[in-house]
Amino acid sequence: VTEHRLLAELRQAVGPAHVLTEAGQVEGYVVDWTRRYRGEAVAVVRPGDTAEVAAVVRACRAAAVALVPQGGNTGLVGGSVPRGGASAPPEGQVVLSTRRLDRLEPVDVAAAQVTAGAGVTLEALQGHARAAGLQVGLDLAARGSATVGGIAATNAGGERVLRYGVARAQVVGLEVVLADGTVVRRLSGLVKDNVGYDLAGLVVGSEGTLGVITAARLRLFPDPPSRAAALVGVASVGAAIDVLAALRTRLGGLEVAELMERTGLDLVRAHLALGQPLAGDHPAYLLVEAAGSTDQATALAEALAEVAAGGALDAVVAEGPGERARLWRYRDAHTEAIATLGIPLKLDVAVPLAVLPAFLDEVSELVAARPGVRAIAFGHLAEGNLHVNLLGVADADADQTTGEVLGLVAAHGGSISAEHGLGVAKAPWLALGRSAADVAALRAVKGALDPTATLNPGVIFPEP
Ligand code: FAD
Ligand code: 2HG
Ligand code: ZN
């Protein structure tokens, strides 16, 4: 009876056409990108504006039904789909899809800002900014589906953090529907606004547990006229760090420093039937990109020649969108190529650069002790952010393996979740590397803003 009443209220809130309940209709919303997480939804609702989002939140809260906000469903920690199994909330779950919140306001060129609905994809936002002569300071391989709301909710990082910072640095303000259905609006674009707590900053990275983001005001940047990329083959991860260090001091416009290993590159090559990118075959590869007002291809080539210091450095410099895209395919297809081999255990960690090679050696030892398991590590070198993908880990050993790798990370003073968030995947390890006082403060924030635990239960905070 309660469920029947809730469905009637949801239909009234968003219109019957936007309340999906048929198995075929909801399938794409209840399983995550990795296929590791799946749950059941009472319904998937697709509100078309902020007032409708607020009505959905109120209806779910009144019915004691959990609400799972979802954007592009490209998240990698299981936070965007209903919980499955024993941890599913007793009264059921509703998925709130933000994809119809896709309004893009005209670019405010003078302020170099734009307001976008939560459901706007990153790719659409990038095109919109470009048309106004500006660019978004954030990019990631899931750009075609990942949304502005999801990017803000996860505080996504991606491939240009080195120059522009993480999502939090792009967000000037948000519009958020809180768990009680009230709306907080900070879309004025004021960069200087110190009236009380930074609520928008708090919601960034909250993974749908504090509010539903309905719109964001984002910073934009000039798009430098010259851009060049280079792929460099190196003998070790340590050598890649040395190249990065050398480029840091030589290239003011350095934007990207992505690390790959031979295993990952070979996998991508097989998956996309690509040739070897360089003359030689190397244990590790560094993809760098620089942008500026002077000729970046020359600057990059000169900097790499200085790094080589008369010795041999196997590298290729690419200019122009086509040539650069050819190099980027080796990097951006990693996640997709790994997924063809099964469902990996994804560990998104960061450690200080000084200990990164040692950490990778320790992971190799851990993997060597597990027959049938292989590791593919790649990531955002400048932030020490590695995506350790473990293939072949038995389900029964997944928690033990995760705990061991994250334990190594914590021992090195690293982060157990660098950019993807905790979701449900890493929630059990929330306290690893955080003090009791720290975790208590996080819980106090959640308790104050969502006392009924309506929004995304099981995400960030482990279920008892
Ligand atoms: P979803 O997956 O739908 O949701 C993610 C989380 O945010 C969930 O907890 C959800 O409840 C919450 N959420 C979504 N929308 C809202 C909203 N409007 N209000 C409140 N909560 C909301 N991530 C990186 O950081 N860097 C990368 O380089 C990167 N590369 C990727 C490459 C690939 C191929 C893939 C598949 C994923 C990648 N990701 C990366 C992960 C993912 O794309 C990001 O986490 C992205 O920010 C998720 O956006 P989304 O719209 O798909 O969110
Ligand atoms: C990336 O950097 C993403 O491409 C995905 O963060 C990482 O697949 C992964 O583990
Ligand atoms: Zn990443």
Short mmCIF file of C-alpha atoms and ligand atoms in Angstrom, two decimals:
data_model
loop_
_atom_site.label_atom_id
_atom_site.label_comp_id
_atom_site.label_asym_id
_atom_site.label_seq_id
_atom_site.Cartn_x
_atom_site.Cartn_y
_atom_site.Cartn_z
CA VAL A 1 0.00 0.00 0.00
CA THR A 2 2.82 2.40 0.95
CA GLU A 3 4.65 1.60 -2.28
CA HIS A 4 1.47 2.15 -4.27
CA ARG A 5 0.99 5.53 -2.60
CA LEU A 6 4.60 6.52 -3.19
CA LEU A 7 4.36 5.67 -6.90
CA ALA A 8 1.21 7.78 -7.16
CA GLU A 9 3.01 10.71 -5.52
CA LEU A 10 6.04 10.31 -7.76
CA ARG A 11 3.80 10.25 -10.86
CA GLN A 12 2.13 13.37 -9.65
CA ALA A 13 5.49 15.02 -9.01
CA VAL A 14 7.17 14.35 -12.37
CA GLY A 15 4.41 13.09 -14.66
CA PRO A 16 3.64 9.40 -15.28
CA ALA A 17 5.92 9.19 -18.34
CA HIS A 18 8.93 9.92 -16.14
CA VAL A 19 8.33 7.26 -13.50
CA LEU A 20 9.85 4.04 -14.83
CA THR A 21 8.98 0.73 -13.21
CA GLU A 22 9.16 -1.90 -15.98
CA ALA A 23 12.19 -4.19 -15.72
CA GLY A 24 13.28 -3.36 -19.27
CA GLN A 25 13.08 0.37 -18.62
CA VAL A 26 14.98 0.38 -15.33
CA GLU A 27 17.74 -2.07 -16.28
CA GLY A 28 20.24 0.60 -17.36
CA TYR A 29 19.77 2.47 -14.07
CA VAL A 30 20.15 -0.37 -11.56
CA VAL A 31 23.49 -1.81 -12.63
CA ASP A 32 26.70 0.21 -12.47
CA TRP A 33 29.29 0.79 -15.20
CA THR A 34 31.60 -1.93 -13.88
CA ARG A 35 28.73 -4.49 -13.58
CA ARG A 36 29.89 -5.28 -10.04
CA TYR A 37 26.98 -3.51 -8.33
CA ARG A 38 23.30 -4.15 -8.93
CA GLY A 39 20.16 -3.55 -6.90
CA GLU A 40 16.43 -3.20 -7.22
CA ALA A 41 14.50 0.04 -7.56
CA VAL A 42 10.89 0.69 -6.64
CA ALA A 43 11.05 3.15 -9.53
CA VAL A 44 13.40 5.32 -11.56
CA VAL A 45 12.18 8.93 -11.63
CA ARG A 46 13.32 11.52 -14.10
CA PRO A 47 12.41 15.00 -12.81
CA GLY A 48 12.58 17.88 -15.29
CA ASP A 49 13.30 20.78 -12.93
CA THR A 50 14.36 21.69 -9.40
CA ALA A 51 10.79 21.86 -8.03
CA GLU A 52 10.16 18.34 -9.29
CA VAL A 53 13.40 17.10 -7.68
CA ALA A 54 12.27 18.64 -4.38
CA ALA A 55 8.86 16.94 -4.64
CA VAL A 56 10.53 13.57 -5.29
CA VAL A 57 12.85 14.00 -2.31
CA ARG A 58 9.94 14.91 -0.03
CA ALA A 59 7.85 11.94 -1.21
CA CYS A 60 10.69 9.47 -0.63
CA ARG A 61 11.49 10.86 2.77
CA ALA A 62 7.84 10.71 3.85
CA ALA A 63 7.63 7.08 2.67
CA ALA A 64 10.97 6.19 4.37
CA VAL A 65 12.29 5.02 1.00
CA ALA A 66 15.94 5.63 0.16
CA LEU A 67 16.82 7.87 -2.77
CA VAL A 68 19.80 7.18 -5.01
CA PRO A 69 20.81 10.20 -7.13
CA GLN A 70 22.20 9.23 -10.52
CA GLY A 71 23.74 11.22 -13.35
CA GLY A 72 25.56 9.44 -16.16
CA ASN A 73 26.03 6.25 -14.11
CA THR A 74 29.74 6.16 -14.92
CA GLY A 75 30.81 6.14 -11.25
CA LEU A 76 33.23 3.36 -10.38
CA VAL A 77 32.43 2.76 -6.70
CA GLY A 78 28.84 1.54 -6.82
CA GLY A 79 27.31 4.74 -5.42
CA SER A 80 25.00 5.53 -8.32
CA VAL A 81 22.83 2.40 -8.26
CA PRO A 82 20.51 0.85 -5.67
CA ARG A 83 22.12 -1.38 -3.06
CA GLY A 84 21.68 -5.09 -3.53
CA GLY A 85 21.51 -8.06 -1.17
CA ALA A 86 21.36 -7.89 2.59
CA SER A 87 22.48 -4.25 2.74
CA ALA A 88 19.48 -3.00 0.72
CA PRO A 89 17.39 -0.50 2.72
CA PRO A 90 14.31 -2.29 4.11
CA GLU A 91 11.67 -0.02 2.55
CA GLY A 92 13.16 -0.01 -0.95
CA GLN A 93 14.98 2.52 -3.10
CA VAL A 94 14.13 5.05 -5.77
CA VAL A 95 16.68 6.12 -8.37
CA LEU A 96 16.51 9.82 -9.19
CA SER A 97 18.00 10.33 -12.63
CA THR A 98 19.15 13.89 -13.31
CA ARG A 99 19.53 13.45 -17.03
CA ARG A 100 16.55 15.69 -17.89
CA LEU A 101 18.13 18.57 -15.95
CA ASP A 102 20.14 19.42 -19.05
CA ARG A 103 19.74 23.17 -19.34
CA LEU A 104 22.84 25.11 -20.35
CA GLU A 105 22.77 28.86 -19.76
CA PRO A 106 24.72 31.18 -22.07
CA VAL A 107 28.40 31.48 -21.14
CA ASP A 108 29.15 34.56 -19.03
CA VAL A 109 32.34 35.48 -20.87
CA ALA A 110 33.26 38.45 -18.69
CA ALA A 111 33.09 36.34 -15.54
CA ALA A 112 34.44 33.27 -17.40
CA GLN A 113 31.69 31.17 -15.85
CA VAL A 114 28.68 29.15 -16.91
CA THR A 115 25.65 27.70 -15.15
CA ALA A 116 24.73 24.17 -16.20
CA GLY A 117 21.98 21.78 -15.17
CA ALA A 118 23.16 18.73 -13.23
CA GLY A 119 22.32 16.41 -16.12
CA VAL A 120 24.48 18.19 -18.72
CA THR A 121 27.24 15.87 -19.89
CA LEU A 122 30.84 16.99 -19.60
CA GLU A 123 31.20 16.70 -23.37
CA ALA A 124 28.21 18.99 -23.97
CA LEU A 125 29.61 21.48 -21.47
CA GLN A 126 33.02 21.40 -23.14
CA GLY A 127 31.45 22.10 -26.55
CA HIS A 128 29.37 24.93 -25.12
CA ALA A 129 32.40 26.58 -23.52
CA ARG A 130 34.49 26.15 -26.67
CA ALA A 131 31.83 27.86 -28.77
CA ALA A 132 32.26 30.90 -26.51
CA GLY A 133 36.06 30.85 -26.85
CA LEU A 134 36.65 29.34 -23.41
CA GLN A 135 37.28 25.87 -22.02
CA VAL A 136 36.35 23.70 -19.04
CA GLY A 137 39.28 22.98 -16.72
CA LEU A 138 38.40 19.32 -16.30
CA ASP A 139 38.47 16.31 -18.56
CA LEU A 140 38.03 12.56 -18.16
CA ALA A 141 37.53 9.59 -20.43
CA ALA A 142 33.84 9.21 -19.46
CA ARG A 143 33.13 12.74 -20.81
CA GLY A 144 30.37 11.52 -23.15
CA SER A 145 28.17 10.31 -20.27
CA ALA A 146 29.49 11.76 -16.99
CA THR A 147 27.36 14.71 -15.89
CA VAL A 148 28.03 18.04 -14.23
CA GLY A 149 26.09 16.86 -11.15
CA GLY A 150 27.99 13.57 -10.94
CA ILE A 151 31.33 15.29 -11.41
CA ALA A 152 30.55 17.74 -8.61
CA ALA A 153 29.07 15.02 -6.37
CA THR A 154 32.20 12.87 -6.68
CA ASN A 155 34.65 15.79 -6.76
CA ALA A 156 36.06 14.14 -9.86
CA GLY A 157 39.68 14.63 -10.80
CA GLY A 158 40.68 13.45 -14.22
CA GLU A 159 43.43 14.32 -16.60
CA ARG A 160 44.04 18.04 -16.16
CA VAL A 161 44.21 18.39 -12.39
CA LEU A 162 47.89 19.26 -12.66
CA ARG A 163 46.97 22.65 -14.10
CA TYR A 164 43.36 23.33 -13.15
CA GLY A 165 42.71 21.37 -9.96
CA VAL A 166 39.92 18.92 -9.11
CA ALA A 167 36.18 19.47 -9.60
CA ARG A 168 35.94 21.45 -6.35
CA ALA A 169 38.25 24.06 -7.89
CA GLN A 170 35.91 24.41 -10.89
CA VAL A 171 32.72 24.86 -8.87
CA VAL A 172 31.86 28.46 -8.03
CA GLY A 173 28.43 27.54 -6.70
CA LEU A 174 25.66 24.94 -6.69
CA GLU A 175 21.93 24.62 -6.48
CA VAL A 176 21.08 21.72 -4.16
CA VAL A 177 17.88 20.10 -2.96
CA LEU A 178 18.51 19.04 0.63
CA ALA A 179 17.13 15.88 2.22
CA ASP A 180 14.07 17.70 3.60
CA GLY A 181 13.16 18.99 0.16
CA THR A 182 14.32 22.56 0.75
CA VAL A 183 16.48 24.24 -1.89
CA VAL A 184 19.82 26.00 -1.33
CA ARG A 185 20.82 28.17 -4.26
CA ARG A 186 24.33 29.57 -4.67
CA LEU A 187 24.50 30.38 -8.36
CA SER A 188 25.33 34.08 -8.26
CA GLY A 189 28.83 33.43 -9.50
CA LEU A 190 30.39 35.43 -6.69
CA VAL A 191 33.87 34.08 -6.18
CA LYS A 192 34.16 36.09 -2.99
CA ASP A 193 31.32 35.18 -0.64
CA ASN A 194 32.24 34.42 2.95
CA VAL A 195 28.79 34.51 4.54
CA GLY A 196 28.83 31.45 6.75
CA TYR A 197 29.86 27.92 5.84
CA ASP A 198 30.66 27.05 2.24
CA LEU A 199 27.65 24.78 1.71
CA ALA A 200 28.39 24.27 -1.97
CA GLY A 201 31.95 23.24 -1.12
CA LEU A 202 30.58 20.77 1.41
CA VAL A 203 28.21 19.17 -1.08
CA VAL A 204 31.02 18.79 -3.63
CA GLY A 205 32.36 15.29 -3.04
CA SER A 206 29.39 14.23 -0.88
CA GLU A 207 28.44 11.48 -3.37
CA GLY A 208 24.69 12.09 -3.19
CA THR A 209 24.57 11.72 0.61
CA LEU A 210 23.85 15.35 1.58
CA GLY A 211 21.66 16.66 -1.23
CA VAL A 212 20.70 16.36 -4.86
CA ILE A 213 22.65 18.81 -7.00
CA THR A 214 20.34 20.33 -9.60
CA ALA A 215 22.71 22.88 -11.18
CA ALA A 216 26.27 24.11 -10.92
CA ARG A 217 28.05 27.36 -11.68
CA LEU A 218 31.47 26.53 -13.08
CA ARG A 219 34.67 28.37 -13.77
CA LEU A 220 35.96 28.49 -17.36
CA PHE A 221 39.41 29.25 -18.72
CA PRO A 222 40.96 30.71 -21.87
CA ASP A 223 41.82 28.04 -24.42
CA PRO A 224 45.49 28.62 -25.33
CA PRO A 225 46.09 28.69 -29.11
CA SER A 226 48.93 26.19 -29.11
CA ARG A 227 48.68 22.68 -27.72
CA ALA A 228 50.96 19.67 -28.07
CA ALA A 229 51.20 16.21 -26.54
CA ALA A 230 54.08 13.80 -26.22
CA LEU A 231 54.36 10.13 -25.38
CA VAL A 232 57.61 9.17 -23.71
CA GLY A 233 58.84 5.62 -23.16
CA VAL A 234 60.75 5.11 -19.90
CA ALA A 235 62.57 2.28 -18.15
CA SER A 236 60.63 2.50 -14.90
CA VAL A 237 57.98 4.41 -12.98
CA GLY A 238 60.80 6.14 -11.14
CA ALA A 239 62.17 7.34 -14.47
CA ALA A 240 58.71 8.65 -15.40
CA ILE A 241 58.73 10.70 -12.18
CA ASP A 242 62.17 12.07 -13.11
CA VAL A 243 60.85 13.14 -16.54
CA LEU A 244 57.85 14.78 -14.89
CA ALA A 245 60.12 16.65 -12.48
CA ALA A 246 62.26 17.89 -15.36
CA LEU A 247 59.24 19.04 -17.38
CA ARG A 248 57.73 20.83 -14.39
CA THR A 249 60.58 23.30 -14.33
CA ARG A 250 60.80 23.71 -18.11
CA LEU A 251 57.18 23.88 -19.30
CA GLY A 252 54.99 26.60 -17.81
CA GLY A 253 52.00 25.28 -19.74
CA LEU A 254 52.21 21.65 -18.61
CA GLU A 255 48.62 20.35 -18.24
CA VAL A 256 48.82 16.57 -18.30
CA ALA A 257 51.13 13.84 -16.98
CA GLU A 258 49.52 10.43 -17.31
CA LEU A 259 51.32 7.22 -16.42
CA MET A 260 50.84 3.89 -18.17
CA GLU A 261 52.65 0.60 -17.86
CA ARG A 262 53.48 -1.88 -20.60
CA THR A 263 50.79 -4.32 -19.39
CA GLY A 264 48.02 -1.72 -19.73
CA LEU A 265 49.31 -0.35 -23.01
CA ASP A 266 49.53 -3.84 -24.50
CA LEU A 267 45.97 -4.53 -23.40
CA VAL A 268 44.72 -1.36 -25.11
CA ARG A 269 46.70 -2.21 -28.23
CA ALA A 270 45.07 -5.64 -28.41
CA HIS A 271 41.61 -4.22 -27.66
CA LEU A 272 41.74 -1.50 -30.32
CA ALA A 273 44.13 -3.26 -32.71
CA LEU A 274 46.64 -0.42 -32.43
CA GLY A 275 50.29 -0.55 -33.37
CA GLN A 276 53.20 0.14 -31.06
CA PRO A 277 53.20 3.89 -30.37
CA LEU A 278 56.98 4.33 -30.17
CA ALA A 279 60.03 2.81 -31.84
CA GLY A 280 60.85 0.72 -28.78
CA ASP A 281 58.91 -1.29 -26.23
CA HIS A 282 59.13 0.12 -22.67
CA PRO A 283 58.16 -0.90 -19.13
CA ALA A 284 56.38 2.44 -18.59
CA TYR A 285 55.02 5.35 -20.61
CA LEU A 286 54.30 8.96 -19.79
CA LEU A 287 51.74 10.95 -21.77
CA VAL A 288 52.22 14.68 -21.33
CA GLU A 289 50.45 17.66 -22.82
CA ALA A 290 51.21 21.36 -22.71
CA ALA A 291 49.21 24.39 -23.81
CA GLY A 292 50.20 28.02 -24.15
CA SER A 293 50.38 31.03 -26.40
CA THR A 294 53.77 30.14 -27.90
CA ASP A 295 54.56 27.05 -30.01
CA GLN A 296 54.11 24.16 -27.58
CA ALA A 297 55.33 21.40 -29.91
CA THR A 298 58.72 23.10 -30.10
CA ALA A 299 58.72 23.80 -26.37
CA LEU A 300 57.91 20.15 -25.60
CA ALA A 301 60.50 18.80 -28.05
CA GLU A 302 63.17 21.11 -26.62
CA ALA A 303 62.30 20.22 -23.04
CA LEU A 304 62.44 16.50 -23.85
CA ALA A 305 65.79 16.94 -25.60
CA GLU A 306 67.11 18.63 -22.44
CA VAL A 307 65.75 15.77 -20.33
CA ALA A 308 67.53 13.27 -22.58
CA ALA A 309 70.74 15.32 -22.13
CA GLY A 310 72.37 13.93 -25.25
CA GLY A 311 71.24 10.37 -24.49
CA ALA A 312 68.44 8.45 -26.17
CA LEU A 313 64.84 9.17 -25.21
CA ASP A 314 62.19 7.29 -27.14
CA ALA A 315 59.41 9.84 -27.53
CA VAL A 316 56.97 11.24 -30.04
CA VAL A 317 55.51 14.74 -30.07
CA ALA A 318 52.02 15.26 -31.48
CA GLU A 319 50.45 18.48 -32.66
CA GLY A 320 46.95 19.09 -33.97
CA PRO A 321 43.78 17.40 -32.71
CA GLY A 322 44.10 14.26 -34.90
CA GLU A 323 47.69 13.48 -33.96
CA ARG A 324 47.07 14.16 -30.28
CA ALA A 325 43.92 12.01 -30.27
CA ARG A 326 46.00 9.15 -31.69
CA LEU A 327 48.23 9.28 -28.60
CA TRP A 328 45.33 9.82 -26.20
CA ARG A 329 43.60 6.61 -27.35
CA TYR A 330 46.33 4.58 -25.65
CA ARG A 331 45.52 6.31 -22.36
CA ASP A 332 41.78 6.79 -22.47
CA ALA A 333 40.91 3.24 -23.53
CA HIS A 334 42.48 1.64 -20.43
CA THR A 335 39.25 1.35 -18.40
CA GLU A 336 37.31 -0.03 -21.35
CA ALA A 337 40.07 -2.50 -22.34
CA ILE A 338 40.37 -3.79 -18.76
CA ALA A 339 36.59 -4.29 -18.60
CA THR A 340 36.74 -6.73 -21.52
CA LEU A 341 38.76 -9.11 -19.34
CA GLY A 342 36.25 -9.34 -16.52
CA ILE A 343 35.13 -7.27 -13.54
CA PRO A 344 38.28 -5.85 -11.98
CA LEU A 345 38.80 -4.90 -8.38
CA LYS A 346 39.30 -1.16 -8.81
CA LEU A 347 41.48 0.62 -6.29
CA ASP A 348 41.82 4.35 -6.86
CA VAL A 349 44.59 5.48 -4.57
CA ALA A 350 47.14 8.24 -4.16
CA VAL A 351 50.51 8.14 -2.49
CA PRO A 352 53.27 10.76 -2.30
CA LEU A 353 55.44 10.61 -5.44
CA ALA A 354 58.51 9.85 -3.34
CA VAL A 355 57.08 6.46 -2.32
CA LEU A 356 55.11 5.64 -5.45
CA PRO A 357 57.65 3.22 -7.00
CA ALA A 358 58.04 1.40 -3.67
CA PHE A 359 54.26 1.17 -3.31
CA LEU A 360 53.94 -0.35 -6.78
CA ASP A 361 56.62 -2.92 -5.93
CA GLU A 362 54.68 -3.86 -2.80
CA VAL A 363 51.50 -4.27 -4.85
CA SER A 364 53.42 -6.52 -7.25
CA GLU A 365 54.54 -8.69 -4.32
CA LEU A 366 50.99 -8.90 -3.03
CA VAL A 367 49.77 -9.93 -6.48
CA ALA A 368 52.58 -12.46 -6.94
CA ALA A 369 51.38 -14.19 -3.79
CA ARG A 370 47.96 -14.69 -5.42
CA PRO A 371 48.16 -17.07 -8.38
CA GLY A 372 45.87 -16.08 -11.25
CA VAL A 373 45.72 -12.42 -10.20
CA ARG A 374 47.21 -9.68 -12.36
CA ALA A 375 47.53 -5.96 -11.74
CA ILE A 376 47.18 -3.16 -14.25
CA ALA A 377 48.15 0.19 -12.80
CA PHE A 378 47.87 3.54 -14.56
CA GLY A 379 46.84 7.02 -13.63
CA HIS A 380 47.47 10.63 -13.00
CA LEU A 381 51.15 10.80 -12.15
CA ALA A 382 51.36 14.41 -10.99
CA GLU A 383 48.99 13.70 -8.09
CA GLY A 384 50.50 10.30 -7.31
CA ASN A 385 47.04 8.96 -8.21
CA LEU A 386 47.20 5.38 -9.39
CA HIS A 387 44.33 3.24 -10.61
CA VAL A 388 45.29 -0.21 -9.46
CA ASN A 389 43.02 -2.61 -11.34
CA LEU A 390 43.28 -6.19 -10.11
CA LEU A 391 41.95 -8.91 -12.39
CA GLY A 392 41.26 -12.48 -11.33
CA VAL A 393 40.61 -11.79 -7.62
CA ALA A 394 38.05 -14.30 -6.33
CA ASP A 395 34.93 -12.70 -4.82
CA ALA A 396 35.72 -14.42 -1.52
CA ASP A 397 39.15 -12.75 -1.46
CA ALA A 398 38.05 -9.30 -2.64
CA ASP A 399 37.72 -7.69 0.80
CA GLN A 400 40.95 -9.21 2.08
CA THR A 401 42.84 -8.04 -1.04
CA THR A 402 41.30 -4.58 -0.90
CA GLY A 403 42.18 -4.28 2.78
CA GLU A 404 45.79 -5.29 2.13
CA VAL A 405 46.33 -2.82 -0.72
CA LEU A 406 44.57 0.01 1.10
CA GLY A 407 46.60 -0.85 4.19
CA LEU A 408 49.79 -0.28 2.19
CA VAL A 409 48.39 3.04 0.96
CA ALA A 410 47.57 4.17 4.48
CA ALA A 411 51.00 3.08 5.73
CA HIS A 412 52.55 5.37 3.10
CA GLY A 413 50.39 8.30 4.21
CA GLY A 414 48.28 8.07 1.06
CA SER A 415 44.59 8.36 0.23
CA ILE A 416 42.45 5.22 -0.14
CA SER A 417 40.14 7.09 -2.50
CA ALA A 418 41.86 9.72 -4.59
CA GLU A 419 39.16 10.75 -7.05
CA HIS A 420 36.33 8.21 -7.49
CA GLY A 421 34.91 8.55 -3.98
CA LEU A 422 34.15 5.87 -1.40
CA GLY A 423 30.73 4.87 -2.74
CA VAL A 424 29.70 1.54 -1.31
CA ALA A 425 32.90 -0.10 -2.58
CA LYS A 426 35.31 1.62 -0.17
CA ALA A 427 32.87 2.63 2.60
CA PRO A 428 34.05 -0.19 4.91
CA TRP A 429 37.53 1.37 4.88
CA LEU A 430 36.38 4.95 5.63
CA ALA A 431 38.29 5.07 8.90
CA LEU A 432 41.58 3.85 7.41
CA GLY A 433 43.89 6.84 7.57
CA ARG A 434 41.28 9.07 9.26
CA SER A 435 41.11 9.70 13.00
CA ALA A 436 38.05 8.88 15.10
CA ALA A 437 37.44 12.62 15.56
CA ASP A 438 37.57 13.12 11.81
CA VAL A 439 35.04 10.35 11.09
CA ALA A 440 32.79 11.60 13.91
CA ALA A 441 32.73 15.08 12.34
CA LEU A 442 31.75 13.57 8.98
CA ARG A 443 28.95 11.59 10.64
CA ALA A 444 27.75 14.72 12.44
CA VAL A 445 27.41 16.55 9.13
CA LYS A 446 25.46 13.66 7.61
CA GLY A 447 23.26 13.38 10.70
CA ALA A 448 22.50 17.10 10.69
CA LEU A 449 21.62 17.39 7.00
CA ASP A 450 19.97 14.01 6.45
CA PRO A 451 18.81 12.69 9.83
CA THR A 452 16.48 10.12 8.25
CA ALA A 453 19.30 8.72 6.05
CA THR A 454 17.13 9.14 2.96
CA LEU A 455 19.95 10.10 0.61
CA ASN A 456 22.19 7.31 -0.64
CA PRO A 457 22.43 5.16 2.52
CA GLY A 458 25.43 2.83 2.46
CA VAL A 459 27.53 5.34 0.52
CA ILE A 460 30.57 6.83 2.35
CA PHE A 461 29.35 5.48 5.71
CA PRO A 462 29.31 1.69 5.94
CA GLU A 463 25.98 0.09 6.80
CA PRO A 464 26.04 -1.52 10.23
P1 FAD B 1 27.10 8.84 -11.44
O1 FAD B 1 27.93 7.67 -11.75
O2 FAD B 1 25.71 8.80 -11.92
O3 FAD B 1 27.10 9.08 -9.86
C1 FAD B 1 28.29 9.10 -9.13
C2 FAD B 1 27.99 9.49 -7.67
O4 FAD B 1 27.51 10.82 -7.62
C3 FAD B 1 26.92 8.64 -7.02
O5 FAD B 1 27.20 8.52 -5.65
C4 FAD B 1 25.65 9.44 -7.22
O6 FAD B 1 24.68 9.18 -6.23
C5 FAD B 1 26.17 10.86 -7.13
N1 FAD B 1 25.46 11.83 -7.97
C6 FAD B 1 25.36 11.85 -9.32
N2 FAD B 1 24.66 12.92 -9.72
C7 FAD B 1 24.32 13.60 -8.60
C8 FAD B 1 23.59 14.79 -8.35
N3 FAD B 1 23.10 15.53 -9.34
N4 FAD B 1 23.43 15.19 -7.07
C9 FAD B 1 23.94 14.47 -6.04
N5 FAD B 1 24.61 13.33 -6.21
C10 FAD B 1 24.81 12.90 -7.48
N6 FAD B 1 36.56 9.81 -12.40
C11 FAD B 1 37.54 10.68 -12.12
O7 FAD B 1 37.51 11.32 -11.07
N7 FAD B 1 38.59 10.88 -12.98
C12 FAD B 1 38.69 10.19 -14.15
O8 FAD B 1 39.66 10.35 -14.87
C13 FAD B 1 37.65 9.28 -14.48
N8 FAD B 1 37.67 8.61 -15.65
C14 FAD B 1 36.70 7.70 -15.92
C15 FAD B 1 36.77 6.99 -17.12
C16 FAD B 1 35.80 6.05 -17.43
C17 FAD B 1 35.89 5.30 -18.73
C18 FAD B 1 34.75 5.79 -16.51
C19 FAD B 1 33.68 4.79 -16.83
C20 FAD B 1 34.68 6.51 -15.32
C21 FAD B 1 35.65 7.46 -15.01
N9 FAD B 1 35.61 8.20 -13.83
C22 FAD B 1 36.59 9.11 -13.55
C23 FAD B 1 34.52 7.99 -12.86
C24 FAD B 1 33.24 8.81 -13.18
O9 FAD B 1 33.18 9.16 -14.52
C25 FAD B 1 33.20 10.06 -12.34
O10 FAD B 1 33.07 9.69 -10.99
C26 FAD B 1 32.06 11.00 -12.69
O11 FAD B 1 32.19 12.16 -11.93
C27 FAD B 1 30.69 10.42 -12.43
O12 FAD B 1 29.71 11.21 -13.08
P2 FAD B 1 28.26 10.60 -13.37
O13 FAD B 1 27.39 11.69 -13.88
O14 FAD B 1 28.37 9.41 -14.25
O15 FAD B 1 27.80 10.18 -11.92
C1 2HG B 2 40.79 7.14 -15.41
O1 2HG B 2 41.68 7.84 -14.94
C2 2HG B 2 39.62 6.80 -14.55
O2 2HG B 2 40.80 6.77 -16.58
C3 2HG B 2 39.26 5.33 -14.50
O3 2HG B 2 39.70 7.39 -13.30
C4 2HG B 2 40.23 4.50 -13.72
O4 2HG B 2 39.45 2.46 -14.68
C5 2HG B 2 40.00 2.99 -13.74
O5 2HG B 2 40.44 2.35 -12.79
ZN ZN B 3 41.42 8.61 -13.06
#
